[in-house]
mmCIF file of C-alpha atoms in Angstrom:
data_model
loop_
_atom_site.group_PDB
_atom_site.id
_atom_site.type_symbol
_atom_site.label_atom_id
_atom_site.label_comp_id
_atom_site.label_asym_id
_atom_site.label_seq_id
_atom_site.Cartn_x
_atom_site.Cartn_y
_atom_site.Cartn_z
ATOM 1 C CA MET Y 298 25.831 74.275 55.308
ATOM 2 C CA ALA Y 299 24.966 70.863 53.736
ATOM 3 C CA SER Y 300 20.939 71.830 54.630
ATOM 4 C CA ASN Y 301 21.561 75.576 52.644
ATOM 5 C CA LEU Y 302 22.870 73.508 49.664
ATOM 6 C CA HIS Y 303 19.953 71.210 49.146
ATOM 7 C CA LEU Y 304 17.464 74.007 49.444
ATOM 8 C CA LEU Y 305 19.266 75.954 46.942
ATOM 9 C CA HIS Y 306 19.360 72.884 44.504
ATOM 10 C CA HIS Y 307 15.831 72.276 45.058
ATOM 11 C CA ARG Y 308 15.055 76.131 43.815
ATOM 12 C CA LYS Y 309 16.643 75.534 40.374
ATOM 13 C CA ILE Y 310 14.560 72.640 38.727
ATOM 14 C CA ALA Y 311 11.223 73.987 38.237
ATOM 15 C CA ARG Y 312 8.818 71.112 37.955
ATOM 16 C CA ASN Y 313 4.806 71.184 37.697
ATOM 17 C CA GLN Y 314 2.410 69.303 40.028
ATOM 18 C CA ARG Y 315 2.821 66.019 38.308
ATOM 19 C CA GLY Y 316 6.519 65.786 38.646
ATOM 20 C CA PHE Y 317 7.646 66.353 34.703
ATOM 21 C CA SER Y 318 9.673 69.376 33.504
ATOM 22 C CA MET Y 319 8.238 72.106 31.300
ATOM 23 C CA ILE Y 320 11.062 70.540 28.759
ATOM 24 C CA GLU Y 321 9.850 66.883 29.181
ATOM 25 C CA VAL Y 322 6.139 68.710 28.557
ATOM 26 C CA LEU Y 323 7.279 70.507 25.306
ATOM 27 C CA LEU Y 324 8.608 67.367 23.819
ATOM 28 C CA VAL Y 325 5.503 65.113 24.760
ATOM 29 C CA VAL Y 326 3.390 67.816 22.902
ATOM 30 C CA GLY Y 327 5.841 68.079 19.722
ATOM 31 C CA LEU Y 328 5.612 64.327 19.486
ATOM 32 C CA MET Y 329 1.961 64.514 19.736
ATOM 33 C CA THR Y 330 1.448 67.532 17.331
ATOM 34 C CA PHE Y 331 4.167 65.329 15.025
ATOM 35 C CA VAL Y 332 1.740 62.175 15.102
ATOM 36 C CA VAL Y 333 -1.614 64.080 14.662
ATOM 37 C CA LEU Y 334 -0.399 65.578 11.757
ATOM 38 C CA GLY Y 335 1.250 62.498 10.010
ATOM 39 C CA ASN Y 336 -1.950 60.712 10.909
ATOM 40 C CA THR Y 337 -4.175 63.719 9.429
ATOM 41 C CA MET Y 338 -1.740 63.532 6.560
ATOM 42 C CA PHE Y 339 -2.207 59.633 6.043
ATOM 43 C CA ILE Y 340 -5.585 60.098 6.207
ATOM 44 C CA ASN Y 341 -6.055 62.718 3.745
ATOM 45 C CA ASP Y 342 -3.685 60.524 1.881
ATOM 46 C CA PHE Y 343 -5.763 57.289 2.450
ATOM 47 C CA ILE Y 344 -8.875 59.057 1.626
ATOM 48 C CA HIS Y 345 -7.264 60.749 -1.848
ATOM 49 C CA ARG Y 346 -5.887 57.390 -2.788
ATOM 50 C CA MET Y 347 -9.720 55.645 -2.188
ATOM 51 C CA ASN Y 348 -11.375 57.876 -4.272
ATOM 52 C CA GLN Y 349 -8.748 57.797 -6.820
ATOM 53 C CA TYR Y 350 -9.144 53.552 -6.906
ATOM 54 C CA GLU Y 351 -13.197 54.027 -6.664
ATOM 55 C CA LYS Y 352 -13.050 56.511 -9.960
ATOM 56 C CA GLU Y 353 -10.503 54.209 -11.693
ATOM 57 C CA SER Y 354 -12.800 51.036 -10.520
ATOM 58 C CA SER Y 355 -16.096 53.405 -11.824
ATOM 59 C CA ASP Y 356 -14.508 54.162 -14.795
ATOM 60 C CA GLU Y 357 -13.370 50.322 -15.631
ATOM 61 C CA SER Y 358 -16.670 49.279 -15.064
ATOM 62 C CA GLN Y 359 -18.144 51.598 -16.858
ATOM 63 C CA MET Y 360 -15.723 50.843 -20.005
ATOM 64 C CA ALA Y 361 -16.910 46.728 -19.487
ATOM 65 C CA VAL Y 362 -20.417 47.847 -19.858
ATOM 66 C CA LEU Y 363 -19.773 49.869 -22.745
ATOM 67 C CA ASN Y 364 -17.827 47.081 -24.263
ATOM 68 C CA ILE Y 365 -20.347 44.662 -23.421
ATOM 69 C CA MET Y 366 -22.998 46.736 -25.120
ATOM 70 C CA ALA Y 367 -20.781 48.129 -28.292
ATOM 71 C CA VAL Y 368 -20.349 43.919 -29.044
ATOM 72 C CA ASN Y 369 -23.752 43.077 -28.776
ATOM 73 C CA ILE Y 370 -24.967 46.140 -30.962
ATOM 74 C CA MET Y 371 -21.916 45.968 -33.580
ATOM 75 C CA LYS Y 372 -22.524 42.231 -33.359
ATOM 76 C CA LYS Y 373 -25.794 42.751 -35.198
ATOM 77 C CA SER Y 374 -24.397 45.623 -38.059
ATOM 78 C CA ALA Y 375 -24.543 43.019 -40.962
ATOM 79 C CA LEU Y 376 -27.339 44.808 -41.915
ATOM 80 C CA SER Y 377 -25.685 48.081 -42.637
ATOM 81 C CA TYR Y 378 -22.766 46.959 -45.131
ATOM 82 C CA ASN Y 379 -23.386 48.347 -48.602
ATOM 83 C CA ARG Y 380 -27.106 49.022 -47.539
ATOM 84 C CA ILE Y 381 -26.310 52.626 -45.700
ATOM 85 C CA ARG Y 382 -24.101 55.124 -47.413
ATOM 86 C CA MET Y 383 -22.176 57.298 -44.939
ATOM 87 C CA ALA Y 384 -18.821 59.327 -45.251
ATOM 88 C CA ASP Y 385 -15.942 58.492 -42.948
ATOM 89 C CA ASP Y 386 -13.175 61.312 -41.686
ATOM 90 C CA ASN Y 387 -11.625 60.814 -44.691
ATOM 91 C CA ASN Y 388 -14.899 60.960 -47.496
ATOM 92 C CA ALA Y 389 -15.151 57.777 -48.047
ATOM 93 C CA SER Y 390 -18.108 55.606 -47.367
ATOM 94 C CA PHE Y 391 -18.110 53.807 -44.036
ATOM 95 C CA TYR Y 392 -19.824 50.850 -44.874
ATOM 96 C CA ASP Y 393 -18.105 49.536 -47.950
ATOM 97 C CA TYR Y 394 -17.535 45.788 -47.749
ATOM 98 C CA TYR Y 395 -15.912 43.707 -50.595
ATOM 99 C CA PRO Y 396 -16.548 40.314 -49.016
ATOM 100 C CA ASP Y 397 -14.563 38.711 -52.247
ATOM 101 C CA LEU Y 398 -11.242 41.027 -52.136
ATOM 102 C CA PRO Y 399 -8.144 40.424 -50.295
ATOM 103 C CA LEU Y 400 -7.622 43.854 -47.883
ATOM 104 C CA SER Y 401 -4.162 44.037 -49.969
ATOM 105 C CA THR Y 402 -6.046 45.066 -52.986
ATOM 106 C CA PHE Y 403 -7.188 48.382 -51.153
ATOM 107 C CA GLY Y 404 -3.465 49.526 -50.050
ATOM 108 C CA THR Y 405 -3.857 52.261 -47.973
ATOM 109 C CA THR Y 406 -7.714 52.990 -48.502
ATOM 110 C CA GLY Y 407 -8.826 49.577 -46.861
ATOM 111 C CA SER Y 408 -10.152 50.862 -43.928
ATOM 112 C CA ARG Y 409 -12.760 53.156 -42.389
ATOM 113 C CA SER Y 410 -12.901 55.431 -39.253
ATOM 114 C CA PHE Y 411 -15.699 57.982 -37.718
ATOM 115 C CA THR Y 412 -14.823 59.803 -35.105
ATOM 116 C CA MET Y 413 -17.056 62.198 -33.010
ATOM 117 C CA THR Y 414 -15.519 65.271 -30.413
ATOM 118 C CA ALA Y 415 -17.895 66.858 -28.130
ATOM 119 C CA LYS Y 416 -18.019 69.622 -30.029
ATOM 120 C CA ASP Y 417 -19.491 67.831 -32.698
ATOM 121 C CA THR Y 418 -23.746 67.461 -31.252
ATOM 122 C CA THR Y 419 -24.517 67.777 -35.121
ATOM 123 C CA LYS Y 420 -22.507 65.019 -36.518
ATOM 124 C CA TYR Y 421 -24.300 61.582 -36.437
ATOM 125 C CA PHE Y 422 -22.959 57.751 -36.818
ATOM 126 C CA TYR Y 423 -25.754 55.689 -38.116
ATOM 127 C CA LEU Y 424 -26.379 51.477 -37.763
ATOM 128 C CA LEU Y 425 -28.784 49.637 -39.260
ATOM 129 C CA THR Y 426 -29.192 46.544 -36.857
ATOM 130 C CA SER Y 427 -30.718 43.141 -37.130
ATOM 131 C CA ASP Y 428 -33.583 42.335 -34.874
ATOM 132 C CA GLU Y 429 -33.631 38.586 -35.598
ATOM 133 C CA ALA Y 430 -32.304 37.675 -32.756
ATOM 134 C CA ASP Y 431 -35.423 38.344 -30.684
ATOM 135 C CA PHE Y 432 -38.285 38.183 -33.188
ATOM 136 C CA ASP Y 433 -36.768 35.444 -35.721
ATOM 137 C CA SER Y 434 -36.409 35.918 -39.402
ATOM 138 C CA LEU Y 435 -37.835 34.435 -42.338
ATOM 139 C CA THR Y 436 -37.079 32.559 -45.576
ATOM 140 C CA TYR Y 437 -40.060 33.381 -48.040
ATOM 141 C CA GLU Y 438 -40.565 32.331 -51.537
ATOM 142 C CA PRO Y 439 -41.885 35.074 -53.346
ATOM 143 C CA MET Y 440 -44.945 33.301 -54.946
ATOM 144 C CA HIS Y 441 -46.581 33.893 -51.692
ATOM 145 C CA ALA Y 442 -47.180 37.712 -52.062
ATOM 146 C CA TYR Y 443 -49.351 36.567 -55.665
ATOM 147 C CA GLU Y 444 -52.286 35.225 -56.857
ATOM 148 C CA GLU Y 445 -53.325 34.100 -60.628
ATOM 149 C CA VAL Y 446 -55.288 35.699 -62.451
ATOM 150 C CA THR Y 447 -55.451 34.544 -65.989
ATOM 151 C CA THR Y 448 -54.279 30.773 -66.862
ATOM 152 C CA PRO Y 449 -53.335 30.247 -70.768
ATOM 153 C CA SER Y 450 -54.545 27.001 -72.140
ATOM 154 C CA ASP Y 451 -51.519 27.333 -74.064
ATOM 155 C CA ILE Y 452 -48.614 26.551 -72.054
ATOM 156 C CA THR Y 453 -46.148 27.812 -73.734
ATOM 157 C CA GLN Y 454 -48.224 31.351 -72.890
ATOM 158 C CA ASP Y 455 -47.356 33.300 -70.356
ATOM 159 C CA GLY Y 456 -50.146 34.039 -67.766
ATOM 160 C CA THR Y 457 -50.569 36.948 -65.200
ATOM 161 C CA ILE Y 458 -50.548 37.400 -61.877
ATOM 162 C CA ARG Y 459 -51.504 39.853 -59.455
ATOM 163 C CA TYR Y 460 -49.413 41.482 -56.452
ATOM 164 C CA ARG Y 461 -51.410 40.663 -52.801
ATOM 165 C CA GLY Y 462 -48.752 42.146 -50.336
ATOM 166 C CA LEU Y 463 -46.097 40.010 -47.945
ATOM 167 C CA ASN Y 464 -49.029 40.087 -45.115
ATOM 168 C CA THR Y 465 -51.382 37.526 -46.433
ATOM 169 C CA ILE Y 466 -52.794 34.218 -46.370
ATOM 170 C CA PRO Y 467 -50.592 31.998 -48.231
ATOM 171 C CA ASP Y 468 -52.465 30.180 -51.109
ATOM 172 C CA ILE Y 469 -51.228 26.499 -50.072
ATOM 173 C CA ASP Y 470 -53.469 23.943 -51.330
ATOM 174 C CA ASN Y 471 -53.449 20.167 -50.306
ATOM 175 C CA GLY Y 472 -55.998 18.997 -52.794
ATOM 176 C CA SER Y 473 -58.811 19.365 -50.219
ATOM 177 C CA GLY Y 474 -58.668 23.172 -49.868
ATOM 178 C CA SER Y 475 -56.560 25.385 -48.525
ATOM 179 C CA VAL Y 476 -54.299 24.469 -45.376
ATOM 180 C CA ALA Y 477 -52.820 28.103 -44.505
ATOM 181 C CA THR Y 478 -55.785 30.029 -42.320
ATOM 182 C CA ASP Y 479 -53.134 33.051 -40.734
ATOM 183 C CA LYS Y 480 -51.232 36.025 -42.682
ATOM 184 C CA LEU Y 481 -47.803 35.108 -42.820
ATOM 185 C CA MET Y 482 -46.135 38.068 -41.112
ATOM 186 C CA SER Y 483 -48.712 38.299 -38.401
ATOM 187 C CA LYS Y 484 -48.123 34.550 -37.707
ATOM 188 C CA VAL Y 485 -44.504 34.703 -38.175
ATOM 189 C CA PHE Y 486 -43.624 37.972 -36.243
ATOM 190 C CA GLY Y 487 -46.495 38.941 -34.223
ATOM 191 C CA ASP Y 488 -47.048 42.194 -32.581
ATOM 192 C CA ARG Y 489 -43.407 43.375 -34.324
ATOM 193 C CA TRP Y 490 -45.129 43.386 -37.846
ATOM 194 C CA ALA Y 491 -46.760 47.101 -36.917
ATOM 195 C CA ASN Y 492 -47.416 49.945 -38.794
ATOM 196 C CA GLY Y 493 -43.911 52.046 -38.950
ATOM 197 C CA LYS Y 494 -41.446 48.872 -37.818
ATOM 198 C CA LEU Y 495 -38.787 48.273 -39.760
ATOM 199 C CA PHE Y 496 -38.100 45.161 -42.308
ATOM 200 C CA VAL Y 497 -35.477 43.949 -44.377
ATOM 201 C CA LEU Y 498 -35.567 41.688 -47.488
ATOM 202 C CA THR Y 499 -32.601 40.124 -48.933
ATOM 203 C CA CYS Y 500 -31.818 37.819 -51.912
ATOM 204 C CA PRO Y 501 -28.414 36.485 -50.668
ATOM 205 C CA THR Y 502 -26.241 36.933 -53.625
ATOM 206 C CA TYR Y 503 -23.981 39.430 -54.566
ATOM 207 C CA LEU Y 504 -24.083 41.193 -57.745
ATOM 208 C CA ARG Y 505 -22.282 43.754 -59.994
ATOM 209 C CA PRO Y 506 -23.640 45.345 -63.136
ATOM 210 C CA VAL Y 507 -22.094 44.083 -66.242
ATOM 211 C CA SER Y 508 -20.448 46.625 -68.420
ATOM 212 C CA ALA Y 509 -21.544 46.955 -72.252
ATOM 213 C CA ALA Y 510 -18.765 45.061 -73.091
ATOM 214 C CA ASN Y 511 -19.662 42.229 -70.763
ATOM 215 C CA THR Y 512 -16.861 42.964 -68.299
ATOM 216 C CA ILE Y 513 -17.356 43.372 -64.273
ATOM 217 C CA ASN Y 514 -15.562 45.652 -62.852
ATOM 218 C CA LEU Y 515 -14.270 43.813 -58.970
ATOM 219 C CA MET Y 516 -13.371 47.184 -57.675
ATOM 220 C CA THR Y 517 -17.123 48.300 -58.038
ATOM 221 C CA LEU Y 518 -19.062 47.574 -54.663
ATOM 222 C CA PRO Y 519 -20.988 44.173 -54.924
ATOM 223 C CA ARG Y 520 -24.437 44.445 -53.600
ATOM 224 C CA MET Y 521 -26.828 41.987 -52.454
ATOM 225 C CA PRO Y 522 -30.702 42.622 -54.026
ATOM 226 C CA SER Y 523 -32.220 44.397 -50.627
ATOM 227 C CA PHE Y 524 -35.494 46.239 -49.874
ATOM 228 C CA ILE Y 525 -35.242 48.421 -46.735
ATOM 229 C CA GLY Y 526 -39.186 49.128 -45.541
ATOM 230 C CA LYS Y 527 -41.198 50.418 -43.156
ATOM 231 C CA VAL Y 528 -44.255 48.367 -42.308
ATOM 232 C CA VAL Y 529 -47.842 49.671 -43.876
ATOM 233 C CA GLY Y 530 -50.444 47.800 -43.046
ATOM 234 C CA ASP Y 531 -49.992 44.254 -44.657
ATOM 235 C CA ASP Y 532 -47.205 45.551 -46.618
ATOM 236 C CA LEU Y 533 -43.593 47.711 -46.953
ATOM 237 C CA GLN Y 534 -43.122 50.770 -48.141
ATOM 238 C CA PRO Y 535 -39.465 52.027 -49.190
ATOM 239 C CA LEU Y 536 -37.624 53.573 -46.011
ATOM 240 C CA PHE Y 537 -36.552 57.062 -47.649
ATOM 241 C CA ASN Y 538 -33.513 59.162 -46.946
ATOM 242 C CA SER Y 539 -35.427 62.144 -45.761
ATOM 243 C CA GLU Y 540 -36.592 60.077 -43.040
ATOM 244 C CA ALA Y 541 -34.022 58.129 -42.225
ATOM 245 C CA ALA Y 542 -31.898 61.306 -42.401
ATOM 246 C CA VAL Y 543 -28.881 59.036 -44.244
ATOM 247 C CA THR Y 544 -28.460 57.701 -47.356
ATOM 248 C CA ILE Y 545 -30.508 54.389 -47.867
ATOM 249 C CA THR Y 546 -29.658 52.029 -50.891
ATOM 250 C CA ASN Y 547 -32.724 50.794 -52.050
ATOM 251 C CA SER Y 548 -32.269 50.206 -55.481
ATOM 252 C CA HIS Y 549 -31.158 47.034 -58.087
ATOM 253 C CA PRO Y 550 -27.291 46.137 -57.685
ATOM 254 C CA VAL Y 551 -26.854 45.397 -61.408
ATOM 255 C CA THR Y 552 -29.373 48.177 -62.832
ATOM 256 C CA ASN Y 553 -29.543 50.627 -60.341
ATOM 257 C CA ALA Y 554 -33.202 51.052 -61.111
ATOM 258 C CA VAL Y 555 -34.933 52.343 -57.692
ATOM 259 C CA TYR Y 556 -37.289 50.056 -56.040
ATOM 260 C CA ASN Y 557 -40.663 51.720 -55.805
ATOM 261 C CA SER Y 558 -42.424 48.730 -54.037
ATOM 262 C CA VAL Y 559 -42.067 45.467 -53.018
ATOM 263 C CA ASP Y 560 -44.021 44.012 -55.939
ATOM 264 C CA GLN Y 561 -41.088 45.858 -58.167
ATOM 265 C CA TYR Y 562 -38.475 43.900 -56.063
ATOM 266 C CA LEU Y 563 -40.172 40.561 -56.233
ATOM 267 C CA ARG Y 564 -40.419 40.857 -59.736
ATOM 268 C CA THR Y 565 -36.685 41.469 -60.833
ATOM 269 C CA LEU Y 566 -34.901 39.301 -58.238
ATOM 270 C CA PRO Y 567 -32.200 37.369 -59.920
ATOM 271 C CA THR Y 568 -32.446 33.505 -60.174
ATOM 272 C CA ILE Y 569 -29.867 31.796 -57.859
ATOM 273 C CA GLY Y 570 -28.019 29.181 -59.812
ATOM 274 C CA GLY Y 571 -30.995 28.703 -61.977
ATOM 275 C CA ALA Y 572 -33.372 27.997 -59.728
ATOM 276 C CA ALA Y 573 -36.300 30.107 -58.260
ATOM 277 C CA PRO Y 574 -35.073 32.851 -56.224
ATOM 278 C CA PHE Y 575 -35.956 33.204 -52.225
ATOM 279 C CA VAL Y 576 -35.858 36.071 -49.956
ATOM 280 C CA LYS Y 577 -34.972 36.415 -46.367
ATOM 281 C CA ILE Y 578 -37.100 38.249 -44.646
ATOM 282 C CA GLU Y 579 -35.879 39.969 -41.256
ATOM 283 C CA PRO Y 580 -37.047 42.777 -38.566
ATOM 284 C CA ALA Y 581 -34.622 45.852 -38.460
ATOM 285 C CA VAL Y 582 -33.469 48.746 -35.930
ATOM 286 C CA LEU Y 583 -32.164 51.757 -37.229
ATOM 287 C CA TYR Y 584 -29.883 53.479 -35.103
ATOM 288 C CA ARG Y 585 -28.199 56.888 -34.629
ATOM 289 C CA PHE Y 586 -25.153 57.840 -31.801
ATOM 290 C CA GLU Y 587 -24.509 61.531 -30.772
ATOM 291 C CA MET Y 588 -23.151 63.321 -28.439
ATOM 292 C CA ARG Y 589 -25.081 65.331 -26.248
ATOM 293 C CA ALA Y 590 -24.119 68.043 -24.513
ATOM 294 C CA ASN Y 591 -23.929 68.241 -20.708
ATOM 295 C CA SER Y 592 -23.799 71.605 -18.533
ATOM 296 C CA LYS Y 593 -22.319 69.765 -15.876
ATOM 297 C CA TYR Y 594 -19.219 68.957 -17.502
ATOM 298 C CA PRO Y 595 -16.172 71.466 -18.022
ATOM 299 C CA ALA Y 596 -15.531 72.345 -21.601
ATOM 300 C CA GLY Y 597 -14.680 68.935 -24.274
ATOM 301 C CA TYR Y 598 -16.990 66.471 -22.416
ATOM 302 C CA ALA Y 599 -20.031 65.035 -23.301
ATOM 303 C CA ASP Y 600 -22.433 62.137 -23.252
ATOM 304 C CA LEU Y 601 -22.254 59.432 -25.721
ATOM 305 C CA VAL Y 602 -26.190 58.545 -26.496
ATOM 306 C CA MET Y 603 -27.927 56.200 -29.003
ATOM 307 C CA LYS Y 604 -31.281 56.675 -30.496
ATOM 308 C CA LYS Y 605 -33.705 54.712 -32.576
ATOM 309 C CA TRP Y 606 -35.777 55.451 -35.857
ATOM 310 C CA SER Y 607 -39.492 55.233 -35.668
ATOM 311 C CA PRO Y 608 -41.800 56.964 -38.054
ATOM 312 C CA GLY Y 609 -41.348 61.289 -37.478
ATOM 313 C CA GLY Y 610 -37.560 60.881 -36.461
ATOM 314 C CA TYR Y 611 -34.857 59.645 -33.717
ATOM 315 C CA GLY Y 612 -36.356 59.438 -30.270
ATOM 316 C CA SER Y 613 -36.049 56.570 -27.121
ATOM 317 C CA GLU Y 614 -32.600 57.912 -26.169
ATOM 318 C CA ILE Y 615 -30.249 55.141 -24.898
ATOM 319 C CA MET Y 616 -27.174 56.588 -22.659
ATOM 320 C CA VAL Y 617 -23.902 54.575 -23.958
ATOM 321 C CA THR Y 618 -21.243 56.184 -21.780
ATOM 322 C CA ASP Y 619 -21.538 59.846 -20.220
ATOM 323 C CA LYS Y 620 -18.347 62.358 -19.657
ATOM 324 C CA ILE Y 621 -16.195 60.941 -22.834
ATOM 325 C CA GLN Y 622 -14.363 63.564 -25.030
ATOM 326 C CA SER Y 623 -14.564 61.789 -28.276
ATOM 327 C CA VAL Y 624 -15.320 58.371 -29.630
ATOM 328 C CA GLU Y 625 -14.057 56.757 -32.797
ATOM 329 C CA PHE Y 626 -15.704 54.368 -34.786
ATOM 330 C CA LYS Y 627 -13.098 51.724 -36.689
ATOM 331 C CA ARG Y 628 -13.111 49.397 -39.262
ATOM 332 C CA SER Y 629 -9.502 48.023 -40.153
ATOM 333 C CA SER Y 630 -10.308 46.515 -43.197
ATOM 334 C CA ILE Y 631 -13.422 46.989 -45.618
ATOM 335 C CA ALA Y 632 -12.910 42.975 -46.524
ATOM 336 C CA LEU Y 633 -14.148 42.425 -43.181
ATOM 337 C CA PRO Y 634 -17.518 43.243 -41.701
ATOM 338 C CA VAL Y 635 -16.324 44.022 -38.264
ATOM 339 C CA VAL Y 636 -16.682 47.356 -36.632
ATOM 340 C CA SER Y 637 -15.060 49.090 -33.180
ATOM 341 C CA LEU Y 638 -15.942 51.396 -30.885
ATOM 342 C CA GLU Y 639 -13.125 53.320 -28.980
ATOM 343 C CA VAL Y 640 -14.039 56.066 -26.533
ATOM 344 C CA GLN Y 641 -11.447 58.729 -24.977
ATOM 345 C CA LYS Y 642 -12.240 59.341 -21.283
#
């Protein structure tokens, strides 16, 4: 009887050949599936987070590079102020600069903003920068550009002089002959003095027009006598608005007479404290920022690029930053010569 009961009990429990029941096998399979799914979800989430961190890191790296580039460019922008006229978002001149008035003078009109979005592919921001850090500059005495033609015997009478050009051999005599043998601009600037290259002449004193009543309106923009020109042989010719595609202020700050030549510019320089005027000559570069469409991007995104002026137009494209929605050039105060740049990714 005991033997029969043992056989019956043995038949009721189904086991596999390794000694596990079906329930145990199903539990193990279920646990393994859960673990695999959990690992898969963890790996997918990990990969997603890594991609996100990589993108954020890449964006931060790009912004760091952009910030360095922007600082290096904007800190050289002093030549733009009161020399370039370009309307901002509110139709005010972006580069207006009042060095002798506090910001409170202007109330709500003392800041400037210029915005370009991805769709603004024909809207441009211009910047005139100094190349002085790479090619030096020169403090120039205008007398070196002239030669004496006649010398009256009567010292109360004016003699006559003739303009020779900027890049001439200075007439410097030590009593035994000329001590200068090289053309001055070529000596100082080397290959930078070449046809089509830009230079800016500046007499460092701010001037305003004087009214018929001998009064000066301080709200009138003060300007230094400046001449922006391109090299043609041994001299500079004025850079015209039609060439630059932006308004260049090449005129006398008091009379508003347009400078047609360096000779005219030098002959009408103001005296500085009663002394003979001097001129700073420095190499310059004119840049144009623009948004460039990219077919690889979704709508609302474009690249910000920078192009350098040369005779014939703007070329030598430089990538500033890619895939952005907009860029804003800002001046928080027209009493300070500072431009900042902000982009929206």
